[in-house]
C-alpha cells in the first residue's frame, strides 16, 4: 500500500530534550515536506526537500532541522524543543512539482 | 510570498443541502495549482479536488466542484447534497509549481446539521 508513515504518532517530552520524528514514504517520491498545524493558523511549512541531500527552509524553520540521506526518509529533528513547538506535525510527499501531496497521519507533540 | 485566505472560520449546513466554501489567494504567477483538502476528526489530510490554473474548466469530483475565477484569484468549493460524513475542516491550498510545498489557508470548519 502506498503511504507516508510517521513515528511516533504521539509524544510528550520536556523542554530541551532532543527528539526526532521519523517520516518514510514508499512511493519513490522526489519531493517531501514537513508542516506544523496550529489552531487558527492552518498548516505552515517547516522544511522541504527536492531530493537526497537537497533541503530548504519553509515558512517556519526556526528550531528545526531536517536531513535527507535516503530518498524515502525525511526525519524532523528538534535539537532543543520548547513549549512553543507543541503542535501537530505532518510529513508529506509528492512525485512531481504539479502533483498533489500525500500526507502522513500526523504526530501530536507536546513539549512541557 | 503567496497567501491563501479562507474568510469563513466556520460554516453550517443542513444535510442534503448545498454549501460553498470560499477561498482567495494572492500570487504573481500565471501557472499554479490549487487544492482543497479535507481533515476529518481523525486528523488525516485527504485530497478533495485539484485545479490547474491553465485549465479554464472547473474541476469536479462527484458531489464536489469548484468555481475557479483566475482573474479574481478565487477558488471556492461547492459541496452538493451534503452528508454527515462531510463534516470536517476544509483547507484551501496553493502551489506555484515550485519545489516548495503548499501554502494553506487557515481552514473552514464545516458542520453538517442532521
Short mmCIF file of C-alpha atoms in Angstrom, two decimals:
data_model
loop_
_atom_site.label_atom_id
_atom_site.label_comp_id
_atom_site.label_asym_id
_atom_site.label_seq_id
_atom_site.Cartn_x
_atom_site.Cartn_y
_atom_site.Cartn_z
CA UNK A 1 0.00 0.00 0.00
CA UNK A 2 1.30 3.43 -0.99
CA UNK A 3 1.71 5.50 2.12
CA UNK A 4 3.60 8.02 4.19
CA UNK A 5 4.35 6.85 7.72
CA UNK A 6 5.36 8.91 10.73
CA UNK A 7 6.65 7.87 14.12
CA UNK A 8 5.84 8.41 16.85
CA UNK A 9 2.19 9.34 16.48
CA UNK A 10 2.09 10.93 19.93
CA UNK A 11 4.94 12.29 22.01
CA UNK A 12 5.10 14.17 25.28
CA UNK A 13 8.53 15.49 26.19
CA UNK A 14 10.23 18.17 28.24
CA UNK A 15 11.94 21.37 27.25
CA UNK A 16 15.44 20.87 25.91
CA UNK A 17 15.34 17.11 25.34
CA UNK A 18 16.35 16.39 21.76
CA UNK A 19 13.88 14.41 19.70
CA UNK A 20 13.42 13.09 16.18
CA UNK A 21 10.18 12.46 14.34
CA UNK A 22 10.68 10.00 11.53
CA UNK A 23 8.96 10.12 8.15
CA UNK A 24 9.11 7.49 5.45
CA UNK A 25 7.36 7.09 2.10
CA UNK A 26 7.23 4.03 -0.14
CA UNK A 27 6.20 5.75 -3.37
CA UNK A 28 9.65 6.79 -4.61
CA UNK A 29 8.60 10.43 -4.44
CA UNK A 30 11.19 13.13 -5.10
CA UNK A 31 9.65 15.86 -3.00
CA UNK A 32 8.97 15.79 0.71
CA UNK A 33 7.82 18.41 3.20
CA UNK A 34 7.18 18.95 6.89
CA UNK A 35 4.29 21.06 8.15
CA UNK A 36 3.03 22.08 11.54
CA UNK A 37 -0.63 22.68 12.25
CA UNK A 38 -1.80 25.03 14.97
CA UNK A 39 -5.38 26.07 15.80
CA UNK A 40 -6.46 29.07 13.79
CA UNK A 41 -3.27 29.10 11.73
CA UNK A 42 -3.76 26.23 9.31
CA UNK A 43 -0.72 24.28 8.16
CA UNK A 44 2.61 26.01 7.76
CA UNK A 45 5.61 24.54 6.02
CA UNK A 46 8.74 23.98 8.10
CA UNK A 47 11.19 22.46 5.63
CA UNK A 48 11.05 20.78 2.26
CA UNK A 49 13.34 18.58 0.19
CA UNK A 50 13.69 18.22 -3.55
CA UNK A 51 15.87 15.10 -3.47
CA UNK A 52 18.56 13.32 -1.50
CA UNK A 53 20.83 15.83 0.26
CA UNK A 54 18.80 18.78 -1.05
CA UNK A 55 16.69 20.60 1.53
CA UNK A 56 15.44 24.15 2.03
CA UNK A 57 13.63 26.24 4.61
CA UNK A 58 9.91 26.77 4.55
CA UNK A 59 7.97 29.48 6.32
CA UNK A 60 8.67 28.49 9.94
CA UNK A 61 12.08 26.73 10.13
CA UNK A 62 13.38 28.17 13.41
CA UNK A 63 14.14 25.49 15.96
CA UNK A 64 14.00 22.61 13.50
CA UNK A 65 16.46 20.60 11.44
CA UNK A 66 15.94 18.01 8.72
CA UNK A 67 18.04 15.59 6.73
CA UNK A 68 17.52 13.61 3.51
CA UNK A 69 20.14 10.90 3.35
CA UNK A 70 17.85 8.45 1.61
CA UNK A 71 15.07 9.18 -0.84
CA UNK A 72 12.40 7.52 1.25
CA UNK A 73 13.22 9.10 4.63
CA UNK A 74 12.93 12.69 5.80
CA UNK A 75 13.29 12.98 9.60
CA UNK A 76 12.44 16.13 11.52
CA UNK A 77 14.83 16.95 14.36
CA UNK A 78 14.17 19.24 17.31
CA UNK A 79 17.55 19.80 18.95
CA UNK A 80 16.18 21.68 21.96
CA UNK A 81 12.39 21.62 21.97
CA UNK A 82 10.47 24.45 23.58
CA UNK A 83 6.79 24.71 24.56
CA UNK A 84 6.01 26.85 21.51
CA UNK A 85 6.80 23.81 19.39
CA UNK A 86 3.83 21.99 20.82
CA UNK A 87 1.85 21.24 17.69
CA UNK A 88 0.51 18.66 15.24
CA UNK A 89 3.17 17.78 12.68
CA UNK A 90 2.61 16.37 9.22
CA UNK A 91 5.05 14.89 6.76
CA UNK A 92 4.06 14.85 3.09
CA UNK A 93 5.47 13.70 -0.22
CA UNK A 94 4.70 14.10 -3.93
CA UNK A 95 6.07 12.64 -7.10
CA UNK A 96 6.40 15.85 -9.13
CA UNK A 97 6.06 19.60 -8.94
CA UNK A 98 2.48 19.64 -10.24
CA UNK A 99 1.17 16.78 -8.19
CA UNK A 100 -0.84 16.70 -5.01
CA UNK A 101 0.86 15.91 -1.74
CA UNK A 102 0.26 12.69 0.16
CA UNK A 103 0.21 13.23 3.88
CA UNK A 104 1.28 11.07 6.76
CA UNK A 105 -1.09 10.50 9.69
CA UNK A 106 0.41 13.28 11.82
CA UNK A 107 2.43 13.41 15.03
CA UNK A 108 0.97 15.14 18.06
CA UNK A 109 3.88 16.67 20.01
CA UNK A 110 3.58 18.22 23.45
CA UNK A 111 6.58 19.98 24.98
CA UNK A 112 6.27 20.67 28.70
CA UNK B 1 5.04 35.42 -0.86
CA UNK B 2 1.80 33.78 -1.75
CA UNK B 3 -1.09 33.99 0.67
CA UNK B 4 -4.29 32.00 0.85
CA UNK B 5 -7.34 33.40 2.63
CA UNK B 6 -10.35 31.48 3.85
CA UNK B 7 -12.74 34.07 5.22
CA UNK B 8 -15.21 31.65 6.83
CA UNK B 9 -13.82 30.10 10.03
CA UNK B 10 -16.99 28.03 10.37
CA UNK B 11 -19.94 27.09 8.19
CA UNK B 12 -23.08 25.15 8.97
CA UNK B 13 -25.41 23.42 6.52
CA UNK B 14 -28.38 21.11 6.69
CA UNK B 15 -27.89 17.57 5.50
CA UNK B 16 -28.72 17.21 1.77
CA UNK B 17 -28.29 20.94 1.17
CA UNK B 18 -25.55 22.63 -0.83
CA UNK B 19 -22.76 24.67 0.73
CA UNK B 20 -19.99 26.77 -0.73
CA UNK B 21 -16.66 27.40 0.98
CA UNK B 22 -14.71 30.41 -0.17
CA UNK B 23 -11.00 30.80 -0.83
CA UNK B 24 -8.98 33.64 -2.30
CA UNK B 25 -5.28 33.72 -2.95
CA UNK B 26 -2.61 36.15 -3.92
CA UNK B 27 0.07 35.33 -6.48
CA UNK B 28 2.03 36.89 -9.30
CA UNK B 29 2.42 33.55 -11.07
CA UNK B 30 0.42 32.61 -14.16
CA UNK B 31 0.77 28.86 -13.79
CA UNK B 32 -0.03 27.28 -10.46
CA UNK B 33 -2.13 24.63 -8.78
CA UNK B 34 -4.93 24.86 -6.27
CA UNK B 35 -6.23 22.20 -3.94
CA UNK B 36 -8.94 21.56 -1.40
CA UNK B 37 -8.06 19.18 1.42
CA UNK B 38 -10.47 17.70 3.95
CA UNK B 39 -9.40 16.98 7.52
CA UNK B 40 -11.93 14.89 9.48
CA UNK B 41 -11.63 14.37 13.25
CA UNK B 42 -9.09 11.59 12.58
CA UNK B 43 -6.70 14.42 11.53
CA UNK B 44 -5.82 12.68 8.27
CA UNK B 45 -5.39 15.10 5.35
CA UNK B 46 -7.46 13.93 2.39
CA UNK B 47 -7.34 15.48 -1.07
CA UNK B 48 -10.80 16.52 -2.22
CA UNK B 49 -10.11 18.22 -5.52
CA UNK B 50 -7.38 19.95 -7.51
CA UNK B 51 -7.36 22.59 -10.21
CA UNK B 52 -4.64 23.57 -12.65
CA UNK B 53 -4.63 27.30 -13.31
CA UNK B 54 -4.11 26.86 -17.04
CA UNK B 55 -7.38 24.91 -17.31
CA UNK B 56 -10.46 27.06 -17.75
CA UNK B 57 -12.83 24.21 -16.98
CA UNK B 58 -13.77 23.90 -13.34
CA UNK B 59 -12.77 20.64 -11.69
CA UNK B 60 -15.46 18.30 -10.37
CA UNK B 61 -15.30 15.14 -8.26
CA UNK B 62 -18.71 13.60 -7.69
CA UNK B 63 -20.54 15.92 -5.25
CA UNK B 64 -17.59 18.31 -5.04
CA UNK B 65 -16.95 21.03 -7.57
CA UNK B 66 -15.00 24.25 -7.68
CA UNK B 67 -15.66 27.69 -9.05
CA UNK B 68 -12.27 28.87 -10.25
CA UNK B 69 -12.09 32.55 -11.14
CA UNK B 70 -8.50 33.19 -12.20
CA UNK B 71 -8.79 36.94 -12.71
CA UNK B 72 -10.41 37.37 -9.32
CA UNK B 73 -7.99 34.86 -7.72
CA UNK B 74 -10.89 32.99 -6.23
CA UNK B 75 -11.26 29.24 -5.75
CA UNK B 76 -14.45 28.24 -3.97
CA UNK B 77 -15.56 24.70 -3.18
CA UNK B 78 -19.18 23.64 -3.62
CA UNK B 79 -20.45 20.56 -1.85
CA UNK B 80 -23.78 19.31 -3.15
CA UNK B 81 -26.14 17.01 -1.27
CA UNK B 82 -24.18 17.43 1.96
CA UNK B 83 -23.73 14.28 4.01
CA UNK B 84 -22.88 13.79 7.67
CA UNK B 85 -19.51 12.38 6.61
CA UNK B 86 -18.63 15.71 5.01
CA UNK B 87 -18.27 17.29 8.44
CA UNK B 88 -14.61 18.28 8.74
CA UNK B 89 -12.07 21.06 8.48
CA UNK B 90 -11.52 22.10 4.87
CA UNK B 91 -8.28 23.69 3.77
CA UNK B 92 -7.61 25.55 0.57
CA UNK B 93 -4.00 25.27 -0.62
CA UNK B 94 -1.80 26.77 -3.31
CA UNK B 95 1.32 25.54 -5.06
CA UNK B 96 3.20 27.67 -7.58
CA UNK B 97 4.70 24.66 -9.33
CA UNK B 98 7.96 25.05 -7.48
CA UNK B 99 9.88 22.64 -5.29
CA UNK B 100 8.45 24.07 -2.12
CA UNK B 101 5.22 22.60 -0.90
CA UNK B 102 1.80 24.02 -0.26
CA UNK B 103 0.65 27.32 1.16
CA UNK B 104 -2.51 26.72 3.15
CA UNK B 105 -5.39 28.87 4.25
CA UNK B 106 -6.42 28.80 7.89
CA UNK B 107 -9.30 26.45 7.24
CA UNK B 108 -13.09 26.36 7.41
CA UNK B 109 -14.83 24.13 9.91
CA UNK B 110 -17.87 22.63 8.21
CA UNK B 111 -20.74 21.44 10.38
CA UNK B 112 -23.50 19.27 8.93
CA UNK B 113 -26.82 19.54 10.71
CA UNK B 114 -28.90 16.33 10.54
#
